[in-house]
Structures are given as C-alpha cells and as structure tokens.
PDB file of C-alpha atoms in Angstrom:
ATOM      1  CA  LYS A   1      15.083 -18.406  -4.130  1.00  0.00           C
ATOM      2  CA  ASN A   2      17.867 -19.016  -1.600  1.00  0.00           C
ATOM      3  CA  LEU A   3      16.222 -22.103  -0.153  1.00  0.00           C
ATOM      4  CA  SER A   4      16.595 -24.147  -3.334  1.00  0.00           C
ATOM      5  CA  SER A   5      20.355 -24.439  -2.840  1.00  0.00           C
ATOM      6  CA  ARG A   6      20.326 -24.757   0.952  1.00  0.00           C
ATOM      7  CA  PRO A   7      20.688 -28.177   2.589  1.00  0.00           C
ATOM      8  CA  ALA A   8      17.882 -28.845   5.042  1.00  0.00           C
ATOM      9  CA  ILE A   9      17.878 -31.162   8.033  1.00  0.00           C
ATOM     10  CA  ILE A  10      14.675 -32.813   9.253  1.00  0.00           C
ATOM     11  CA  THR A  11      14.853 -34.782  12.490  1.00  0.00           C
ATOM     12  CA  ALA A  12      12.174 -36.855  14.224  1.00  0.00           C
ATOM     13  CA  HIS A  13      11.901 -36.837  18.029  1.00  0.00           C
ATOM     14  CA  LEU A  14       9.768 -38.612  20.599  1.00  0.00           C
ATOM     15  CA  THR A  15       7.947 -35.894  22.526  1.00  0.00           C
ATOM     16  CA  GLY A  16       5.755 -38.062  24.736  1.00  0.00           C
ATOM     17  CA  ALA A  17       4.800 -41.628  25.517  1.00  0.00           C
ATOM     18  CA  ASN A  18       2.637 -41.775  22.394  1.00  0.00           C
ATOM     19  CA  SER A  19       3.698 -38.793  20.292  1.00  0.00           C
ATOM     20  CA  PHE A  20       6.510 -37.510  18.106  1.00  0.00           C
ATOM     21  CA  HIS A  21       7.321 -34.312  16.222  1.00  0.00           C
ATOM     22  CA  PHE A  22       9.742 -33.113  13.568  1.00  0.00           C
ATOM     23  CA  LEU A  23      12.403 -30.424  13.864  1.00  0.00           C
ATOM     24  CA  TYR A  24      13.336 -28.452  10.732  1.00  0.00           C
ATOM     25  CA  LEU A  25      16.733 -26.775  10.336  1.00  0.00           C
ATOM     26  CA  ILE A  26      18.264 -24.732   7.496  1.00  0.00           C
ATOM     27  CA  GLY A  27      21.714 -23.153   7.670  1.00  0.00           C
ATOM     28  CA  PHE A  28      22.586 -19.795   6.054  1.00  0.00           C
ATOM     29  CA  ASP A  29      25.939 -18.239   5.191  1.00  0.00           C
ATOM     30  CA  ASN A  30      25.225 -14.594   5.937  1.00  0.00           C
ATOM     31  CA  ILE A  31      22.856 -12.291   7.772  1.00  0.00           C
ATOM     32  CA  GLY A  32      21.413 -10.989   4.498  1.00  0.00           C
ATOM     33  CA  GLU A  33      19.976 -14.362   3.560  1.00  0.00           C
ATOM     34  CA  LEU A  34      18.558 -14.799   7.058  1.00  0.00           C
ATOM     35  CA  SER A  35      16.916 -11.365   6.891  1.00  0.00           C
ATOM     36  CA  GLU A  36      15.348 -12.194   3.515  1.00  0.00           C
ATOM     37  CA  MET A  37      13.816 -15.404   4.863  1.00  0.00           C
ATOM     38  CA  GLU A  38      12.584 -13.742   8.035  1.00  0.00           C
ATOM     39  CA  ALA A  39      10.974 -10.952   5.984  1.00  0.00           C
ATOM     40  CA  ALA A  40       9.288 -13.497   3.695  1.00  0.00           C
ATOM     41  CA  ILE A  41       7.844 -15.449   6.642  1.00  0.00           C
ATOM     42  CA  THR A  42       6.657 -12.247   8.321  1.00  0.00           C
ATOM     43  CA  LYS A  43       4.950 -11.150   5.096  1.00  0.00           C
ATOM     44  CA  ILE A  44       3.056 -14.451   4.860  1.00  0.00           C
ATOM     45  CA  ASN A  45       2.196 -14.552   8.592  1.00  0.00           C
ATOM     46  CA  PRO A  46       2.097 -10.971   9.908  1.00  0.00           C
ATOM     47  CA  GLN A  47       0.118 -12.014  13.014  1.00  0.00           C
ATOM     48  CA  SER A  48       2.791 -14.290  14.489  1.00  0.00           C
ATOM     49  CA  LYS A  49       3.440 -13.931  18.214  1.00  0.00           C
ATOM     50  CA  LEU A  50       6.876 -13.310  19.685  1.00  0.00           C
ATOM     51  CA  ARG A  51       8.387 -14.613  22.923  1.00  0.00           C
ATOM     52  CA  LYS A  52      11.893 -14.883  24.316  1.00  0.00           C
ATOM     53  CA  TYR A  53      13.747 -17.988  25.449  1.00  0.00           C
ATOM     54  CA  GLU A  54      17.356 -17.824  26.652  1.00  0.00           C
ATOM     55  CA  ASN A  55      17.534 -14.306  25.123  1.00  0.00           C
ATOM     56  CA  VAL A  56      16.534 -15.688  21.709  1.00  0.00           C
ATOM     57  CA  ASN A  57      13.370 -14.553  19.906  1.00  0.00           C
ATOM     58  CA  ILE A  58      10.928 -17.367  19.134  1.00  0.00           C
ATOM     59  CA  HIS A  59       8.069 -16.666  16.704  1.00  0.00           C
ATOM     60  CA  GLU A  60       4.804 -18.591  16.961  1.00  0.00           C
ATOM     61  CA  ILE A  61       2.329 -19.046  14.106  1.00  0.00           C
ATOM     62  CA  SER A  62      -1.131 -20.435  14.868  1.00  0.00           C
ATOM     63  CA  ASN A  63      -2.710 -22.367  11.985  1.00  0.00           C
ATOM     64  CA  GLN A  64      -5.390 -23.961  14.167  1.00  0.00           C
ATOM     65  CA  PRO A  65      -6.338 -23.547  17.847  1.00  0.00           C
ATOM     66  CA  LYS A  66      -4.179 -26.519  18.858  1.00  0.00           C
ATOM     67  CA  SER A  67      -1.534 -26.283  16.111  1.00  0.00           C
ATOM     68  CA  VAL A  68       1.258 -23.772  16.669  1.00  0.00           C
ATOM     69  CA  PHE A  69       4.434 -23.641  14.594  1.00  0.00           C
ATOM     70  CA  SER A  70       7.402 -22.191  16.486  1.00  0.00           C
ATOM     71  CA  TYR A  71      10.526 -20.961  14.733  1.00  0.00           C
ATOM     72  CA  THR A  72      13.629 -18.922  15.403  1.00  0.00           C
ATOM     73  CA  PHE A  73      16.895 -17.798  13.812  1.00  0.00           C
ATOM     74  CA  CYS A  74      19.830 -18.707  16.015  1.00  0.00           C
ATOM     75  CA  LYS A  75      23.544 -18.552  15.104  1.00  0.00           C
ATOM     76  CA  GLY A  76      22.790 -18.519  11.386  1.00  0.00           C
ATOM     77  CA  ILE A  77      20.315 -21.401  11.525  1.00  0.00           C
ATOM     78  CA  PHE A  78      16.566 -21.425  10.935  1.00  0.00           C
ATOM     79  CA  ILE A  79      14.980 -23.737  13.525  1.00  0.00           C
ATOM     80  CA  GLY A  80      11.300 -24.642  13.403  1.00  0.00           C
ATOM     81  CA  SER A  81       8.871 -27.216  14.788  1.00  0.00           C
ATOM     82  CA  PHE A  82       5.269 -27.791  15.808  1.00  0.00           C
ATOM     83  CA  SER A  83       6.735 -28.719  19.205  1.00  0.00           C
ATOM     84  CA  PRO A  84       8.015 -25.594  21.006  1.00  0.00           C
ATOM     85  CA  GLY A  85      10.053 -27.805  23.322  1.00  0.00           C
ATOM     86  CA  LEU A  86      12.156 -29.056  20.406  1.00  0.00           C
ATOM     87  CA  VAL A  87      12.979 -25.494  19.353  1.00  0.00           C
ATOM     88  CA  GLU A  88      14.002 -24.682  22.913  1.00  0.00           C
ATOM     89  CA  ASP A  89      16.134 -27.853  23.092  1.00  0.00           C
ATOM     90  CA  ALA A  90      17.924 -26.814  19.890  1.00  0.00           C
ATOM     91  CA  ILE A  91      18.629 -23.335  21.277  1.00  0.00           C
ATOM     92  CA  ARG A  92      20.127 -24.808  24.449  1.00  0.00           C
ATOM     93  CA  GLN A  93      22.208 -27.278  22.445  1.00  0.00           C
ATOM     94  CA  LEU A  94      23.622 -24.505  20.243  1.00  0.00           C
ATOM     95  CA  ALA A  95      24.483 -22.454  23.316  1.00  0.00           C
ATOM     96  CA  GLY A  96      26.124 -25.397  25.091  1.00  0.00           C
ATOM     97  CA  GLY A  97      28.029 -26.694  22.083  1.00  0.00           C
ATOM     98  CA  SER A  98      26.805 -30.289  22.471  1.00  0.00           C
ATOM     99  CA  SER A  99      26.540 -32.413  19.347  1.00  0.00           C
ATOM    100  CA  LEU A 100      25.613 -35.829  17.978  1.00  0.00           C
ATOM    101  CA  LEU A 101      29.320 -36.222  17.271  1.00  0.00           C
ATOM    102  CA  ASN A 102      29.861 -36.718  21.006  1.00  0.00           C
ATOM    103  CA  ASN A 103      30.810 -40.382  20.860  1.00  0.00           C
ATOM    104  CA  THR A 104      30.206 -40.899  24.602  1.00  0.00           C
ATOM    105  CA  ILE A 105      26.514 -40.044  24.279  1.00  0.00           C
ATOM    106  CA  ASN A 106      25.990 -41.378  20.749  1.00  0.00           C
ATOM    107  CA  PRO A 107      28.432 -44.255  20.170  1.00  0.00           C
ATOM    108  CA  GLY A 108      28.796 -45.090  16.516  1.00  0.00           C
ATOM    109  CA  PHE A 109      27.250 -41.955  15.012  1.00  0.00           C
ATOM    110  CA  GLU A 110      30.580 -40.378  14.090  1.00  0.00           C
ATOM    111  CA  ILE A 111      31.639 -43.573  12.287  1.00  0.00           C
ATOM    112  CA  VAL A 112      28.535 -43.799  10.091  1.00  0.00           C
ATOM    113  CA  HIS A 113      28.375 -40.023   9.604  1.00  0.00           C
ATOM    114  CA  PHE A 114      31.772 -39.840   7.931  1.00  0.00           C
ATOM    115  CA  THR A 115      30.754 -42.552   5.435  1.00  0.00           C
ATOM    116  CA  ALA A 116      27.821 -40.458   4.156  1.00  0.00           C
ATOM    117  CA  ASP A 117      27.962 -39.467   0.483  1.00  0.00           C
ATOM    118  CA  LYS A 118      27.752 -35.675   0.256  1.00  0.00           C
ATOM    119  CA  ASN A 119      26.535 -35.976  -3.347  1.00  0.00           C
ATOM    120  CA  ALA A 120      23.518 -38.105  -2.450  1.00  0.00           C
ATOM    121  CA  ASP A 121      20.032 -36.637  -2.779  1.00  0.00           C
ATOM    122  CA  ALA A 122      19.554 -37.224   0.939  1.00  0.00           C
ATOM    123  CA  ASN A 123      21.392 -38.748   3.883  1.00  0.00           C
ATOM    124  CA  ILE A 124      19.252 -40.705   6.340  1.00  0.00           C
ATOM    125  CA  TYR A 125      20.449 -41.524   9.863  1.00  0.00           C
ATOM    126  CA  ILE A 126      18.737 -44.079  12.107  1.00  0.00           C
ATOM    127  CA  ASN A 127      19.266 -44.212  15.878  1.00  0.00           C
ATOM    128  CA  TYR A 128      18.164 -47.668  17.021  1.00  0.00           C
ATOM    129  CA  LYS A 129      17.711 -46.450  20.571  1.00  0.00           C
ATOM    130  CA  PHE A 130      14.618 -44.450  19.537  1.00  0.00           C
ATOM    131  CA  PHE A 131      13.722 -45.561  15.980  1.00  0.00           C
ATOM    132  CA  PRO A 132      11.758 -48.715  16.964  1.00  0.00           C
ATOM    133  CA  LYS A 133       9.543 -46.707  19.311  1.00  0.00           C
ATOM    134  CA  LEU A 134       8.939 -44.121  16.574  1.00  0.00           C
ATOM    135  CA  LEU A 135       7.948 -46.838  14.086  1.00  0.00           C
ATOM    136  CA  SER A 136       5.671 -48.490  16.630  1.00  0.00           C
ATOM    137  CA  LEU A 137       3.748 -45.211  17.002  1.00  0.00           C
ATOM    138  CA  ILE A 138       3.252 -45.096  13.241  1.00  0.00           C
ATOM    139  CA  MET A 139       2.379 -48.753  12.680  1.00  0.00           C
ATOM    140  CA  ARG A 140       0.684 -49.784  15.937  1.00  0.00           C
ATOM    141  CA  GLY A 141      -0.915 -53.233  16.238  1.00  0.00           C
ATOM    142  CA  ALA A 142       0.962 -56.554  16.177  1.00  0.00           C
ATOM    143  CA  GLY A 143       3.658 -55.205  13.878  1.00  0.00           C
ATOM    144  CA  ALA A 144       4.562 -52.568  16.442  1.00  0.00           C
ATOM    145  CA  ARG A 145       5.480 -55.204  19.022  1.00  0.00           C
ATOM    146  CA  THR A 146       7.819 -56.903  16.538  1.00  0.00           C
ATOM    147  CA  ILE A 147       9.535 -53.638  15.629  1.00  0.00           C
ATOM    148  CA  LYS A 148      10.446 -52.861  19.239  1.00  0.00           C
ATOM    149  CA  GLY A 149      13.039 -55.644  19.073  1.00  0.00           C
ATOM    150  CA  LEU A 150      15.058 -53.545  16.585  1.00  0.00           C
ATOM    151  CA  SER A 151      16.508 -51.568  19.494  1.00  0.00           C
ATOM    152  CA  ASP A 152      18.961 -54.444  19.990  1.00  0.00           C
ATOM    153  CA  PHE A 153      19.920 -54.629  16.297  1.00  0.00           C
ATOM    154  CA  ALA A 154      22.707 -51.983  16.218  1.00  0.00           C
ATOM    155  CA  ASN A 155      23.506 -48.440  17.332  1.00  0.00           C
ATOM    156  CA  TRP A 156      23.377 -46.320  14.157  1.00  0.00           C
ATOM    157  CA  THR A 157      22.710 -46.631  10.433  1.00  0.00           C
ATOM    158  CA  ALA A 158      23.610 -44.065   7.756  1.00  0.00           C
ATOM    159  CA  LEU A 159      21.896 -44.407   4.369  1.00  0.00           C
ATOM    160  CA  ASP A 160      22.566 -42.494   1.150  1.00  0.00           C
ATOM    161  CA  LEU A 161      19.428 -41.969  -0.920  1.00  0.00           C
ATOM    162  CA  MET A 162      19.641 -41.643  -4.706  1.00  0.00           C
ATOM    163  CA  ILE A 163      16.413 -40.690  -6.480  1.00  0.00           C
ATOM    164  CA  ARG A 164      15.922 -42.115  -9.958  1.00  0.00           C
ATOM    165  CA  PRO A 165      12.931 -41.654 -12.318  1.00  0.00           C
ATOM    166  CA  ASN A 166      11.581 -45.111 -11.476  1.00  0.00           C
ATOM    167  CA  ALA A 167      13.429 -46.111  -8.311  1.00  0.00           C
ATOM    168  CA  LEU A 168      14.780 -45.098  -4.917  1.00  0.00           C
ATOM    169  CA  LEU A 169      18.292 -46.418  -4.268  1.00  0.00           C
ATOM    170  CA  PHE A 170      19.629 -46.817  -0.719  1.00  0.00           C
ATOM    171  CA  ASN A 171      23.212 -47.586   0.225  1.00  0.00           C
ATOM    172  CA  GLY A 172      24.898 -47.222   3.588  1.00  0.00           C
ATOM    173  CA  LEU A 173      26.550 -48.533   6.723  1.00  0.00           C
ATOM    174  CA  THR A 174      25.178 -49.938   9.979  1.00  0.00           C
ATOM    175  CA  HIS A 175      27.402 -49.876  13.059  1.00  0.00           C
ATOM    176  CA  PRO A 176      27.016 -51.750  16.367  1.00  0.00           C
ATOM    177  CA  ASN A 177      29.202 -50.474  19.199  1.00  0.00           C
ATOM    178  CA  ASP A 178      31.851 -53.125  19.924  1.00  0.00           C
ATOM    179  CA  SER A 179      31.137 -53.086  23.654  1.00  0.00           C
ATOM    180  CA  SER A 180      27.365 -53.425  23.260  1.00  0.00           C
ATOM    181  CA  ARG A 181      25.245 -56.565  23.084  1.00  0.00           C
ATOM    182  CA  LYS A 182      23.809 -55.815  19.657  1.00  0.00           C
ATOM    183  CA  TYR A 183      22.561 -58.372  17.167  1.00  0.00           C
ATOM    184  CA  LEU A 184      25.062 -57.417  14.458  1.00  0.00           C
ATOM    185  CA  ASN A 185      27.964 -58.148  16.813  1.00  0.00           C
ATOM    186  CA  LEU A 186      27.190 -61.838  16.225  1.00  0.00           C
ATOM    187  CA  PHE A 187      28.934 -61.402  12.874  1.00  0.00           C
ATOM    188  CA  LEU A 188      32.170 -59.950  14.238  1.00  0.00           C
ATOM    189  CA  GLU A 189      35.240 -61.715  12.833  1.00  0.00           C
ATOM    190  CA  GLN A 190      33.041 -63.829  10.566  1.00  0.00           C
ATOM    191  CA  LYS A 191      34.338 -64.470   7.065  1.00  0.00           C
ATOM    192  CA  PRO A 192      31.742 -63.916   4.318  1.00  0.00           C
ATOM    193  CA  PRO A 193      30.803 -67.278   2.728  1.00  0.00           C
ATOM    194  CA  LYS A 194      29.867 -67.752  -0.889  1.00  0.00           C
ATOM    195  CA  VAL A 195      26.111 -67.569  -1.511  1.00  0.00           C
ATOM    196  CA  GLU A 196      25.139 -70.862  -3.150  1.00  0.00           C
ATOM    197  CA  ILE A 197      21.405 -70.844  -2.439  1.00  0.00           C
ATOM    198  CA  THR A 198      20.680 -68.630  -5.449  1.00  0.00           C
ATOM    199  CA  LYS A 199      21.444 -71.626  -7.687  1.00  0.00           C
ATOM    200  CA  VAL A 200      18.501 -73.647  -6.379  1.00  0.00           C
ATOM    201  CA  ILE A 201      15.752 -71.290  -5.207  1.00  0.00           C
ATOM    202  CA  PRO A 202      12.836 -70.740  -7.654  1.00  0.00           C
ATOM    203  CA  ASP A 203      13.029 -67.771 -10.011  1.00  0.00           C
ATOM    204  CA  ASN A 204       9.695 -66.434  -8.676  1.00  0.00           C
ATOM    205  CA  THR A 205      11.037 -66.042  -5.111  1.00  0.00           C
ATOM    206  CA  LEU A 206       9.775 -62.805  -3.614  1.00  0.00           C
ATOM    207  CA  ALA A 207      12.540 -62.447  -1.009  1.00  0.00           C
ATOM    208  CA  PHE A 208      15.019 -64.496   0.985  1.00  0.00           C
ATOM    209  CA  TYR A 209      17.139 -63.919   4.087  1.00  0.00           C
ATOM    210  CA  PHE A 210      20.691 -65.259   4.126  1.00  0.00           C
ATOM    211  CA  LEU A 211      22.976 -65.383   7.184  1.00  0.00           C
ATOM    212  CA  GLY A 212      26.608 -66.163   6.501  1.00  0.00           C
ATOM    213  CA  LEU A 213      27.588 -67.877   9.746  1.00  0.00           C
TER     214      LEU A 213
END
C-alpha cells in the first residue's frame, strides 16, 4: 500500500560490451515503511540468500539458475537489480556522497534536472554519452550504426512525460555543454527564423525536418 505513493527511479546501465541492466530505487521516509516492505518481500521469497558488502546486507533471490535479483535497504532507499554489481555500485555511491549533480563528471545534468516538471507522470533523463550504445544493443543491425552518432548530439536531455487516454506527451530540454563539440552547439546565438515551409508542403506529409540556420 505504501508503494503506490512512492516515487520510483529506474536507471539503465551498460554492464558489458553487449549487455545492460536496470537498477530500481524507491525512497522511504521512515524505518517503519522500510520494515513493512522488507517483511513483505521476505514473506514472498523466504528462501532468499544473504551476503554482506561494505557492511550492508544484500539479499539475493533466485528465479532461475542464471537469474538472480539482488536487493538491499541502504540509508532509507530500496535498491534492487538483476546485476549485483549495480547494487554494489549504488552502495558505494551512497557511502561516498557522489551524485549525478556533480557538474564536473556530468556536465549539463544539473541544468536539465532543474527544468523537470515535478507534476509530470514521469521524468526521463538521457545521457548521450551512453544512450546511443544502449539503443544499439536493443536495435542492432544497420540502424544501430546510425544511432551511435547520437553521442555527439548533446550532453543531456530531460523529458517530462504526460500520459493521456489516447496519447503520450513529451516536453523537455536538451543541453549541450558550451565547451564541447556537440551538434546542437551549431545553433548557438542563432535567431529562430519564421517557418514558411508549412505553407507549401502537401497536407499528407508524414514528417519534415526543419533547421533554422
């Protein structure tokens, strides 16, 4: 019952040359809520194994011989993944106090993060350093080679997702670091021109791409 009102974070990470996994995080306000969730998980999976990492208990649930879900409760946060390395990385990051808001390591993230709409159904963040590789693993083939060029598009994008009965609405901001050689920096100090092409293109046009240079 507590989970319905709790914001959840799902992050995707490259975990090998040709693999990726997700990390699941849920924050709680008090130890009582954490205890309730831990008791519920234990009731569903009483045979979970327990190991320690950096003095933190990590539980492991085996669904299949080669599929193990690892989770822990650390500093009021539920952390889980099918990649034990990601859980361990999160524990180390919490202990060390490092964050995506470190602008030296992640230039541009802080800028797009503070534009996110807290009332949106979901906030989606894209890191162009890793996102093209992730997409290439999903798509493969000729399309994958084209997608790899997106790494030079910008640094970060933040999108607000609004879910409607018959549509998904996205709105957001993309930021290229000023000192980087990113594609979007071509438009720096450009004045937006008036779009005139819409007066002449056919009304059955599927899509068009307009650059205001």
